[in-house]
Coordinates of C-alpha atoms in Angstrom, one line a residue:
X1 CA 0.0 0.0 0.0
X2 CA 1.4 3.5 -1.2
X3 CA 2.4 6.0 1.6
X4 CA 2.4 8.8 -0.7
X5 CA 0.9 12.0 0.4
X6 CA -1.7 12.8 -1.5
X7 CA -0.9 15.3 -4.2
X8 CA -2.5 18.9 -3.6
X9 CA -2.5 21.3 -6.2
X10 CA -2.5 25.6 -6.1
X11 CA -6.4 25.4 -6.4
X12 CA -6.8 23.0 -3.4
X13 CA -4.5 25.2 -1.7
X14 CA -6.4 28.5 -2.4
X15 CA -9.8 27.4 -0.9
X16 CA -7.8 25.9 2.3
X17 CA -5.8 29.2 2.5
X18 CA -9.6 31.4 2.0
X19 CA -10.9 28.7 5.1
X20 CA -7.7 30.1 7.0
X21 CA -8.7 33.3 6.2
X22 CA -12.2 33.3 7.8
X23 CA -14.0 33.4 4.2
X24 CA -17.5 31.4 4.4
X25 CA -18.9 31.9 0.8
X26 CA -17.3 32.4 -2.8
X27 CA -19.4 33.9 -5.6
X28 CA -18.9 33.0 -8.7
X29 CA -19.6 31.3 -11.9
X30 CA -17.0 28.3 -13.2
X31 CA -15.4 28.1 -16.5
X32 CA -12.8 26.2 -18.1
X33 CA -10.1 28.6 -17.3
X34 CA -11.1 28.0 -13.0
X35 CA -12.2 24.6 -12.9
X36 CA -8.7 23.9 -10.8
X37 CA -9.9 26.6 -8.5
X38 CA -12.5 25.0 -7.5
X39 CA -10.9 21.8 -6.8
X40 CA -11.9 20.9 -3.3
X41 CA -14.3 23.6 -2.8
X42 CA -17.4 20.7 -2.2
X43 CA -15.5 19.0 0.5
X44 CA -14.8 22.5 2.4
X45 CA -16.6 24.7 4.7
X46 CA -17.1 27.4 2.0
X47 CA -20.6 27.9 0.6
X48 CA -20.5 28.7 -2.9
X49 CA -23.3 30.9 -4.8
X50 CA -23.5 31.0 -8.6
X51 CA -25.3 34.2 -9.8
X52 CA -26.8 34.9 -13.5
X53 CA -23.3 37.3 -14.7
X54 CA -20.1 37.9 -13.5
X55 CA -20.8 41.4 -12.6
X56 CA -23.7 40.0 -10.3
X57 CA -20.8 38.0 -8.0
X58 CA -19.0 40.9 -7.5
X59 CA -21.8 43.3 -6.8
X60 CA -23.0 40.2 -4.5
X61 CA -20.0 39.8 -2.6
X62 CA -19.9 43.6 -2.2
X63 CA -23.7 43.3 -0.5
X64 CA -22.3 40.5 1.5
X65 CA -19.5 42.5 2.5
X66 CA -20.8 45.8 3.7
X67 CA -23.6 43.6 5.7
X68 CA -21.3 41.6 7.6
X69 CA -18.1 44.0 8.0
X70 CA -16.0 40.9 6.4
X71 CA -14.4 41.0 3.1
X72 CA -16.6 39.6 0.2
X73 CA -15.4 37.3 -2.5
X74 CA -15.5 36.6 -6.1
X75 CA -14.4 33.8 -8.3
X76 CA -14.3 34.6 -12.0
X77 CA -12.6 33.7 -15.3
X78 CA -10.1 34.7 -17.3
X79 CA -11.0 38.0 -19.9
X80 CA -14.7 38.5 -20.1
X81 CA -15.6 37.4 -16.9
X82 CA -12.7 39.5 -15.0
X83 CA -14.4 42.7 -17.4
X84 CA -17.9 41.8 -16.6
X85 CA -16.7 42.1 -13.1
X86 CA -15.2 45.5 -13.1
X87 CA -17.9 48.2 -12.6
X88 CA -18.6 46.4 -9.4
X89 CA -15.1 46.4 -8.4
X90 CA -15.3 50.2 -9.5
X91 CA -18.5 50.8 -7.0
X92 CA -16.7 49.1 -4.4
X93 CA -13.6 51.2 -4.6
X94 CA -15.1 54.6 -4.5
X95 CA -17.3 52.9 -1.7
X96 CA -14.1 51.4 0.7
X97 CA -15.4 48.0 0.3
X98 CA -13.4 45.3 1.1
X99 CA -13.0 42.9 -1.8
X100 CA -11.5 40.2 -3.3
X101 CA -11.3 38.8 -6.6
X102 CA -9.6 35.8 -7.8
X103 CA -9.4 35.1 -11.6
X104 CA -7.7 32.6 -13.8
X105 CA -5.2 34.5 -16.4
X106 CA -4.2 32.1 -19.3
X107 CA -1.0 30.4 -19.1
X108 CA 2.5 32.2 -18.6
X109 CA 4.2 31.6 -21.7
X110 CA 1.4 32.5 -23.5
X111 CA 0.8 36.3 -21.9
X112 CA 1.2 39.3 -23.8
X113 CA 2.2 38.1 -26.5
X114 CA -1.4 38.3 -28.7
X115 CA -1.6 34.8 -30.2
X116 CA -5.4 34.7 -29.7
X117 CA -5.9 32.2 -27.1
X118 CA -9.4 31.8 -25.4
X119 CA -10.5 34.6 -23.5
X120 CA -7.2 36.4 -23.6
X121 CA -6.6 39.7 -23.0
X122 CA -3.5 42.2 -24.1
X123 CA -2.6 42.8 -20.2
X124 CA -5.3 41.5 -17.6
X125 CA -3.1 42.5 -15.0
X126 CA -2.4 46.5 -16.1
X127 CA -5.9 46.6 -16.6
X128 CA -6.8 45.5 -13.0
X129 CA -4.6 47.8 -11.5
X130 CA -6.6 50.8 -12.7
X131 CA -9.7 49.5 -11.1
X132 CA -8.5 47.4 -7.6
X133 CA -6.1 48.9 -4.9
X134 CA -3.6 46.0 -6.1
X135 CA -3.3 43.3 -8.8
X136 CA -1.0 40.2 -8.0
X137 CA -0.1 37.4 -10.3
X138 CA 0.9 34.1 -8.8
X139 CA 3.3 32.9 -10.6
X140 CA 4.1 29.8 -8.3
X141 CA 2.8 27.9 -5.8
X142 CA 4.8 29.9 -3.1
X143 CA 3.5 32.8 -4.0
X144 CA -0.1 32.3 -3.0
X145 CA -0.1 32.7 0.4
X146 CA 1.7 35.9 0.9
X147 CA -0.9 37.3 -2.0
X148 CA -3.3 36.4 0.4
X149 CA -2.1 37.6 3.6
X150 CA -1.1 41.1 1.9
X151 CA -5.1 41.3 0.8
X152 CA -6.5 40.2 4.1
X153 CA -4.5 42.7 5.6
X154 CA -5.3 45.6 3.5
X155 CA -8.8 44.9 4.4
X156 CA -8.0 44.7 8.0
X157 CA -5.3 47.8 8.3
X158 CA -6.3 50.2 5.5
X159 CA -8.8 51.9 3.7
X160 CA -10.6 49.2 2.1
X161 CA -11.7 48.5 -1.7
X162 CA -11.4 45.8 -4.8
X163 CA -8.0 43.4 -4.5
X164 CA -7.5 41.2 -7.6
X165 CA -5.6 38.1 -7.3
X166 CA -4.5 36.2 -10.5
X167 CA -3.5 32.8 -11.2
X168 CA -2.2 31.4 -14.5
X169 CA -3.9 28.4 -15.6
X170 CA -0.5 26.6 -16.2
X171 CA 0.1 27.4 -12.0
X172 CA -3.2 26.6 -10.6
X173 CA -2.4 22.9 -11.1
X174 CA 1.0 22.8 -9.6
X175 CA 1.6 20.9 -6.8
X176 CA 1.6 23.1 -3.4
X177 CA 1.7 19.8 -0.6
X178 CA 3.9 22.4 1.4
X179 CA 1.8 25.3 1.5
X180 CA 1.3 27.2 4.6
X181 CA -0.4 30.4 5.7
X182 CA 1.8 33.5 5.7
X183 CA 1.2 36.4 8.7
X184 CA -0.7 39.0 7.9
X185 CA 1.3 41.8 8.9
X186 CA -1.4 44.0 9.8
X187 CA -1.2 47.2 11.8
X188 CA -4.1 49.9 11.8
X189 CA -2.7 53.4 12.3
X190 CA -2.7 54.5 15.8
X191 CA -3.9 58.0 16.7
X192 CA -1.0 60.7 17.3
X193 CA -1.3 61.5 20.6
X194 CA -0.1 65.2 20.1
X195 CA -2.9 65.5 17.0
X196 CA -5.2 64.3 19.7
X197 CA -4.3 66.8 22.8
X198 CA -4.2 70.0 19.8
X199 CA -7.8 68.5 18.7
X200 CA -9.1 68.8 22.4
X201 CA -7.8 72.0 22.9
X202 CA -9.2 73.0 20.2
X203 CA -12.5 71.9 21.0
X204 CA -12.7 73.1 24.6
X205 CA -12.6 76.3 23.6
X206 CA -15.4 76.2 21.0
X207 CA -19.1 76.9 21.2
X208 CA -20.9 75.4 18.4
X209 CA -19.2 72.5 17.8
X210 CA -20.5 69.7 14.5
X211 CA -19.6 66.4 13.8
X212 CA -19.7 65.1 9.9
X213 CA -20.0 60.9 10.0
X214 CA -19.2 59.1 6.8
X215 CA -19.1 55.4 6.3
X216 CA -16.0 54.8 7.9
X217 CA -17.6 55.7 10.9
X218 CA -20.5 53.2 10.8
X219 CA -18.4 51.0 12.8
X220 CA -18.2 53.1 15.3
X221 CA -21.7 54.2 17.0
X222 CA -20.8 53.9 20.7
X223 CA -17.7 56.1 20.6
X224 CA -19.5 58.4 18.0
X225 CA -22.5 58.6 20.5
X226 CA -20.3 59.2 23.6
X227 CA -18.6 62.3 21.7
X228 CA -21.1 63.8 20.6
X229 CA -22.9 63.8 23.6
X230 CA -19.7 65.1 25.7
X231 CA -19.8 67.9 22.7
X232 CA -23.2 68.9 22.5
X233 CA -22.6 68.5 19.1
X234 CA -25.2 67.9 16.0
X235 CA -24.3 64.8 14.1
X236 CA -24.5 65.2 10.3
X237 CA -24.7 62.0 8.4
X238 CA -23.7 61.1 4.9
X239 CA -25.4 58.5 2.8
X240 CA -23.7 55.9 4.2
X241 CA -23.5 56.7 7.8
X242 CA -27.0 56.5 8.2
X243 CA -28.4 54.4 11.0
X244 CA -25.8 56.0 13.1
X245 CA -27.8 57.4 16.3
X246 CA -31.0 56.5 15.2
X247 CA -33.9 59.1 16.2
X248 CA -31.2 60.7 18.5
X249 CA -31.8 64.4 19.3
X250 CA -28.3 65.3 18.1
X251 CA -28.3 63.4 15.1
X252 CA -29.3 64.8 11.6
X253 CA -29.6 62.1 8.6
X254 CA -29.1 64.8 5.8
X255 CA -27.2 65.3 3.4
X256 CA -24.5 68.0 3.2
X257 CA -25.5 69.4 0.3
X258 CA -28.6 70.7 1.2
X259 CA -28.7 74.1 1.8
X260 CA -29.8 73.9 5.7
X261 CA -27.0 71.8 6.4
X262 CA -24.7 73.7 5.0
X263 CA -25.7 76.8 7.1
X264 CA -25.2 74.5 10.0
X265 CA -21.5 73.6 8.5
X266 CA -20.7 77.3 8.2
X267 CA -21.9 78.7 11.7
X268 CA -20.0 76.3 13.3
X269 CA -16.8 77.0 15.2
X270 CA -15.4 73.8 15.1
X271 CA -16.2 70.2 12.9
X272 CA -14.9 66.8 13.5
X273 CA -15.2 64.9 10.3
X274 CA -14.7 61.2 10.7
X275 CA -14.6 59.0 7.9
X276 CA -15.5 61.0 5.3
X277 CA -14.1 62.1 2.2
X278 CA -16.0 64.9 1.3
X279 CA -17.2 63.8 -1.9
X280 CA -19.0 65.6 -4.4
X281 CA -21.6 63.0 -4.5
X282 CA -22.2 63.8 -0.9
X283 CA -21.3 67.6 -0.4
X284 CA -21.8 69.1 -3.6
X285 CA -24.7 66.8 -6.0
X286 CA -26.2 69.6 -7.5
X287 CA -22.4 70.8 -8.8
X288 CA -23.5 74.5 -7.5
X289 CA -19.7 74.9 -5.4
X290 CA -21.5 76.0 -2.6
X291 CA -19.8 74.0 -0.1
X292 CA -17.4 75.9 2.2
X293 CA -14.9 73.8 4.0
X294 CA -15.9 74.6 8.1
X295 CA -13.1 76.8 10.1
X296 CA -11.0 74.4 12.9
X297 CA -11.9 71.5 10.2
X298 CA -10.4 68.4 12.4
X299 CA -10.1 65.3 9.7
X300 CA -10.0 61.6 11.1
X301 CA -9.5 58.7 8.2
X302 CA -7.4 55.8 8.3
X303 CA -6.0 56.6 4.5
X304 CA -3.2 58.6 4.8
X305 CA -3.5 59.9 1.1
X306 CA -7.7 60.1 1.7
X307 CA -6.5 62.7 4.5
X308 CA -4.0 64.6 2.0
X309 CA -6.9 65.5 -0.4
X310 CA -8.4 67.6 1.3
X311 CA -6.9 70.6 3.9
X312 CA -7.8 70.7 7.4
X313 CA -6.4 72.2 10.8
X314 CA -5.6 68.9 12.3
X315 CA -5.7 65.3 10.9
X316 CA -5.8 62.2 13.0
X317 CA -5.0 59.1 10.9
X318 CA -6.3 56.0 12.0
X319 CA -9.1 53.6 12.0
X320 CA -12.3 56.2 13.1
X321 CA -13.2 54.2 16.0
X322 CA -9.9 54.3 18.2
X323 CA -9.6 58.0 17.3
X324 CA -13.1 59.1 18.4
X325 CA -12.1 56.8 21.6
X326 CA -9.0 58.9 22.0
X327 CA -10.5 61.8 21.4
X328 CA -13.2 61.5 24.3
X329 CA -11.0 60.4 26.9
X330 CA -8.7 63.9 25.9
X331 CA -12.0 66.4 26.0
X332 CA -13.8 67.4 28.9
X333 CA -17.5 68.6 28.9
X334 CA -18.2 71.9 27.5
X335 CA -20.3 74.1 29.1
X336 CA -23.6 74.3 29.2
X337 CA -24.6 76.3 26.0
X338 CA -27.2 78.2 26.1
X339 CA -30.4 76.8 25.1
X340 CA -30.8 78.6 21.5
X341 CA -27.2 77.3 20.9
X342 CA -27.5 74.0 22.0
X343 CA -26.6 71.0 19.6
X344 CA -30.4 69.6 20.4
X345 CA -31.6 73.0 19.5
X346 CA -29.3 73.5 16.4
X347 CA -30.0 69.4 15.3
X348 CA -33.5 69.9 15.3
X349 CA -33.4 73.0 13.6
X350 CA -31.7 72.2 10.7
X351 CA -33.5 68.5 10.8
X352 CA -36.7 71.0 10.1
X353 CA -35.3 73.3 7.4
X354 CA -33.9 70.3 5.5
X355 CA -36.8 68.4 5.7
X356 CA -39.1 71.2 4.4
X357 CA -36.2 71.8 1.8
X358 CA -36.5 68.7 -0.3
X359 CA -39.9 69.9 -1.1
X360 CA -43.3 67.6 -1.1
X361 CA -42.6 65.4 -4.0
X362 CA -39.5 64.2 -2.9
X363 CA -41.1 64.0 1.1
X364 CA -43.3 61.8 -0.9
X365 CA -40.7 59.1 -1.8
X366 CA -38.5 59.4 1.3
X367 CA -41.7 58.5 3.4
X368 CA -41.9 55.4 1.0
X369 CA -38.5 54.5 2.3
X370 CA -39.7 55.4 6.2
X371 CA -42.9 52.8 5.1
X372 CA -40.3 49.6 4.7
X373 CA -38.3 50.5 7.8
X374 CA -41.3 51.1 10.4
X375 CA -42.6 48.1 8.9
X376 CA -39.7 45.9 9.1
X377 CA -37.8 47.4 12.2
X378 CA -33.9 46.6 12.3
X379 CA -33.9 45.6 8.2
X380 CA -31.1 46.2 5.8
X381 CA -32.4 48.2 2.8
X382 CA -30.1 48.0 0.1
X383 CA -30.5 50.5 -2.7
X384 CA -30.3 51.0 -6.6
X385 CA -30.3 53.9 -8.2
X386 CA -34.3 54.8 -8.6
X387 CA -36.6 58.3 -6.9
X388 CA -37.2 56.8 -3.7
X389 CA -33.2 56.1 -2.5
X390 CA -31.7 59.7 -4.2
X391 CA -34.4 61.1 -1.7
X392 CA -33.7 59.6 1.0
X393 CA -30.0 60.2 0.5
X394 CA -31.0 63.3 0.4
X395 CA -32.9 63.0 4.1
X396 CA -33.5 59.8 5.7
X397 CA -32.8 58.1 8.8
X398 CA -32.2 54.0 9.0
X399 CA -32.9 52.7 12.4
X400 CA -29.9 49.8 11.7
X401 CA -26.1 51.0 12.0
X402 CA -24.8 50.0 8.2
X403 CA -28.2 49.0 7.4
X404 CA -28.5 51.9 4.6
X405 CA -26.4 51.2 1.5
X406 CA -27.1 51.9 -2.0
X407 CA -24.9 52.8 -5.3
X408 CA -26.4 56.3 -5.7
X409 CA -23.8 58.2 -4.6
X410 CA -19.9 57.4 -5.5
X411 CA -19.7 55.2 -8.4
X412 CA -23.2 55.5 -9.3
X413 CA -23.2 51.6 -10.3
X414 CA -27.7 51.1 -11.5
X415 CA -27.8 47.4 -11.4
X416 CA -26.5 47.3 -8.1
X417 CA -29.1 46.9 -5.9
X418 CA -30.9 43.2 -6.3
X419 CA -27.6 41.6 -6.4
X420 CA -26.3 43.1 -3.9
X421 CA -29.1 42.5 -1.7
X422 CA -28.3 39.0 -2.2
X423 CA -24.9 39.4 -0.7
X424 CA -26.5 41.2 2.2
X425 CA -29.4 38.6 2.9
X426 CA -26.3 35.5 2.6
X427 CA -24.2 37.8 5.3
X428 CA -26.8 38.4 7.6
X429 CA -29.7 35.5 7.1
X430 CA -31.2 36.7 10.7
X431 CA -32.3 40.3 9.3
X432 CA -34.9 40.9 6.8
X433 CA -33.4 42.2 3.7
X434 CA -35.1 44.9 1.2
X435 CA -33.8 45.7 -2.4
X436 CA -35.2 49.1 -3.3
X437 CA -34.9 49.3 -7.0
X438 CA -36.8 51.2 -9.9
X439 CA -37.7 49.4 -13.2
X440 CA -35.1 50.4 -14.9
X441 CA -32.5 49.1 -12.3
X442 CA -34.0 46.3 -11.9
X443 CA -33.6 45.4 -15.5
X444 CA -30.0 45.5 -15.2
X445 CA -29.6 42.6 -12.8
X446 CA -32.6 40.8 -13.0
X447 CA -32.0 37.4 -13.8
X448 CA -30.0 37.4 -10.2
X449 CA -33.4 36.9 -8.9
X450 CA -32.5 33.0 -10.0
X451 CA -29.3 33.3 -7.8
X452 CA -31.9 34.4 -4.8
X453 CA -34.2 31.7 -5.2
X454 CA -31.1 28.7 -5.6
X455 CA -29.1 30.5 -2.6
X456 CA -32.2 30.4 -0.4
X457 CA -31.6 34.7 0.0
X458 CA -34.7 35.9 1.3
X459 CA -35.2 39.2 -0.3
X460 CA -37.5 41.1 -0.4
X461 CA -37.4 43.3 -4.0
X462 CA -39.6 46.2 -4.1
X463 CA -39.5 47.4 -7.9
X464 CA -40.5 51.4 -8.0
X465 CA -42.0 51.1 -11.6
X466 CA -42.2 54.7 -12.6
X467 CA -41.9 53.3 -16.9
X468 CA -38.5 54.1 -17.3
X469 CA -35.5 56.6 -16.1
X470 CA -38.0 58.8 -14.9
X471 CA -34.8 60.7 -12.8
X472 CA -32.8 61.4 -15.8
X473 CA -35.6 62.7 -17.7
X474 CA -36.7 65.2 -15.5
X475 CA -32.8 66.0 -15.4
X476 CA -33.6 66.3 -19.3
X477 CA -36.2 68.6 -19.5
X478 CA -34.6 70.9 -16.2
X479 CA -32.0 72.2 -18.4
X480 CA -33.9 72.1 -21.7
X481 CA -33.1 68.8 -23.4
X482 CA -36.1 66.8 -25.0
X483 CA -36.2 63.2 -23.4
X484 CA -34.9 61.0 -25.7
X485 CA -33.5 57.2 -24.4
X486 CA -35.4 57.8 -21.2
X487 CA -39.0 55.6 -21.8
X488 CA -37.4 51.4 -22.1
X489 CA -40.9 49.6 -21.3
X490 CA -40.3 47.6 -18.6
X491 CA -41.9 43.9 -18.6
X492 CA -44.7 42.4 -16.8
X493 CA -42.4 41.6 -13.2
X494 CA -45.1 39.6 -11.9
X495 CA -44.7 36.7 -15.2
X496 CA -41.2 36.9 -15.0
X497 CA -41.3 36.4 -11.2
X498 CA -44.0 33.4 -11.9
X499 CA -41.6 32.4 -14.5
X500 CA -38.8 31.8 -11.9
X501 CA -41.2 30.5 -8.7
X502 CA -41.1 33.3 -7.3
X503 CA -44.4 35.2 -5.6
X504 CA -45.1 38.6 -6.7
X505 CA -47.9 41.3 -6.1
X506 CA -48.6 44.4 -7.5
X507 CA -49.2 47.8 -5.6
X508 CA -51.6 50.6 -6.4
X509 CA -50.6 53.0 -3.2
X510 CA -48.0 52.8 -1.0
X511 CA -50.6 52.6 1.6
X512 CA -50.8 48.8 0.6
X513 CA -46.9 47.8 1.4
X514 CA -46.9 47.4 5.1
X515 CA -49.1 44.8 4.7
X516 CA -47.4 43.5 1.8
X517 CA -44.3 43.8 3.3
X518 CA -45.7 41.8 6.4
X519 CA -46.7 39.1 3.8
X520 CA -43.2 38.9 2.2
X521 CA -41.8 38.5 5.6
X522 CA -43.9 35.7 6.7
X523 CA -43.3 33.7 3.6
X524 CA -39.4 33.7 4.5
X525 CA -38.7 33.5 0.7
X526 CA -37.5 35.6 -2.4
X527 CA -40.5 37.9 -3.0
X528 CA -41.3 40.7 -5.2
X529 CA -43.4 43.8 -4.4
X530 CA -44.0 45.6 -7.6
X531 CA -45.4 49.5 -6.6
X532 CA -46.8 51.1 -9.9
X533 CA -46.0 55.0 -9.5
X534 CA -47.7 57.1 -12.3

């Protein structure tokens, strides 16, 4: 009888080292240029999920990642399937999601050299880096696990977004018996303590202090709480802080570039932004210049380039969380403000003015969004680009810390949202899960409603069918363009959805969707809720 160890090749030694790694589910879709990658991925611990299109198992695993605060991962082949892939990858770099995608490349001898093998591209690598923070080939088995560990720990250590990891089909079947895990190496930033003592002075000696939140922040609600309260300090959020300080009276889920918030940005003596970049998307969407950057402007991000964009009077690198820490054990209470000037006071105020700001139509489609969460408390709504989510970007507040995500702002990705939501639903199975899409969208991505019903992702779609890009027109007409391109008819979603199992229903007011969201709930399966909007 042979004694041989049995022989283990680079693709046996990739799902081990993911398993090592904590990662619990690959999506992807197979082809002959990954088969070897998927060698021993039926006898491990990973779940695997094959969506309609490669762009869908990226935008999935970017769902699944900003759910669960774990990376998200994507298998996908060589050429067309690493392009297909990319404009998720873009959506999750302006986004700082942590990502990573493995591809095949075709074999070494073979690359750059044009001779027109399957699926072959001029340089799949220099492509990649454009789009992810870093492309790696493997070239041998050796390589692999320090790829791996130099990903993982980006995720873990840095600002996040898209890794790509490569691995020539001639390598993948190498033998790697020998293989072990390499250290990750990771070390977040710590906060400079002298950046922190000049921030406290700072702040003891203002008056009308403001904190900005972005997403880096959403990690962080019980520090960013404590502060704020020790500050007296209104609480702006961006898009995807929301569900920060839920209903709290210092907290106001507007965006910065409303007018009302901005007044509250410029009478302010003294602004700690955490975790924000200070996009356009967030602080300037209507392109008018009108934001002012605040005076004593105090910048915490954990990306030391992030921080160099944009000037400030003190920047704190470092993950958000152990800054805001540092920062309240360094700053005393202020005192008591009087009660005109207090942040309650100045929160509500602004809360009123921006509310009344965005006008009645738009009030109209943000309470839509305030229907789903009241009638699904603690629910991750995961958006697409359609009316209801750019108005509740605009002023909305989630009840679920990173329970508020959508591709409208950044990247701007439409097709985002269904798959997405399948990431999310995977990542968090306890939670009820809403995609809010439009027709449009939802046209995009909507075979992935397959991928929902064979993953067993309970989501619940709710399709805003306004007949077409309803947005973009009125953008169209605004500045004096006739619509053209802006009217696709959209199908009949409730035969498609028969077409796939799936229960549907149609909605005449939104008066009807608590009950039909209470129905899609109870049925504990991939459901969609179709609202017609004339």
């Amino acid at each position: 009888m042979s004694t041989t160890e049995p022989r283990t090749t680079v693709g046996e030694a990739l799902i081990h080292l993911l398993e090592v790694h904590g990662v619990d589910t690959v999506f992807g879709i197979p082809g002959v240029h990954t088969v070897e990658l998927y060698r021993g991925l039926a006898r491990s611990n990973i779940r695997h999920v094959t969506p309609r299109h490669e762009q869908g198992a990226a935008f999935m695993a970017d769902g699944y990642a900003r759910a669960s605060s774990r990376p998200g991962v994507a298998f996908v082949i060589t050429g067309p399937g690493l392009t297909n892939a990319v404009t998720a990858m873009g959506q999750a770099r302006a986004d700082s999601v942590p990502m990573l995608v493995v591809s095949g490349v075709n074999a070494m001898p073979t690359l750059g050299k044009g001779l027109g093998y399957l699926h072959e591209l001029p340089d799949q690598r220099g492509m990649m880096e454009k789009v992810a923070l870093s492309s790696t080939r493997v070239t041998s088995p050796e390589d692999l696990p320090e790829a791996l560990a130099r990903a993982f720990a980006l995720f873990s250590s840095a600002r996040p977004g898209p890794v790509h990891i490569e691995i020539p089909t001639d390598v993948m079947v190498k033998p790697a018996n020998s293989i072990a895990p390499a250290p990750r190496n990771s070390a977040t930033p710590l906060p400079d303590p002298a950046a922190v003592a000049k921030t406290a002075r700072i702040a003891m000696q203002s008056r009308k202090p403001l904190i900005l939140a972005g997403g880096g922040a959403k990690e962080a609600e019980a520090a960013l709480r404590a502060l704020a309260e020790r500050l007296d300090a209104p609480v702006v959020e961006t898009a995807n802080a929301r569900g920060l300080m839920h209903g709290h009276a210092l907290t106001v889920p507007a965006s910065p570039s409303l007018k009302a918030v901005r007044r509250l940005m410029a009478e302010a003596d003294f602004v700690i932004a955490a975790g924000t970049e200070f996009g356009p998307t967030d602080y300037d969407m209507y392109g008018d210049g009108g934001l002012v950057v605040p005076a004593n402007l105090v910048r915490i991000d954990i990306d030391a380039a992030q921080l160099a964009r944009r000037p400030a009077t003190v920047v704190i690198e470092a993950d958000c969380q152990a800054a805001l820490e540092a920062l309240l054990d360094a700053i005393e209470a202020l005192p008591a403000s009087p009660e005109s000037l207090s942040g309650a006071s100045r929160a509500s105020a602004t809360r009123e003015a921006a509310w009344a700001e965005i006008g009645p139509a738009l009030q109209t489609q943000a309470r839509a969004v305030e229907t789903i969460r009241d009638a699904l408390p603690g629910a991750i709504i995961v958006g697409d680009s359609t009316q209801p989510v750019y108005a509740a970007n605009l002023y909305y507040d989630h009840d679920r810390p990173g329970g508020w995500f959508n591709a409208a702002t950044g990247f701007g990705a439409l097709g985002y949202g269904p798959p997405a939501a399948i990431g999310a639903a995977l990542a968090v199975p306890d939670a009820p899960v809403v995609c809010l899409t439009g027709d449009g969208g939802f046209q995009f991505t909507l075979p992935e409603i397959g991928a929902a019903l064979d993953a067993g992702a309970n989501v619940i779609f709710v399709v805003w069918n306004n007949r077409g890009y309803r947005e973009i027109e009125t953008s169209m007409r605004e500045v004096g363009v006739e619509p053209v391109g802006v009217s696709p008819a959209p199908p009949d979603f409730l035969k498609l959805a028969d077409a796939y199992g799936i229960a549907a229903e149609r909605l005449a007011t939104i008066d009807e969707l608590p009950a039909a969201l209470a129905r899609a709930k109870a049925a504990q399966k991939p459901r969609i809720i179709e609202i017609s909007v004339e």
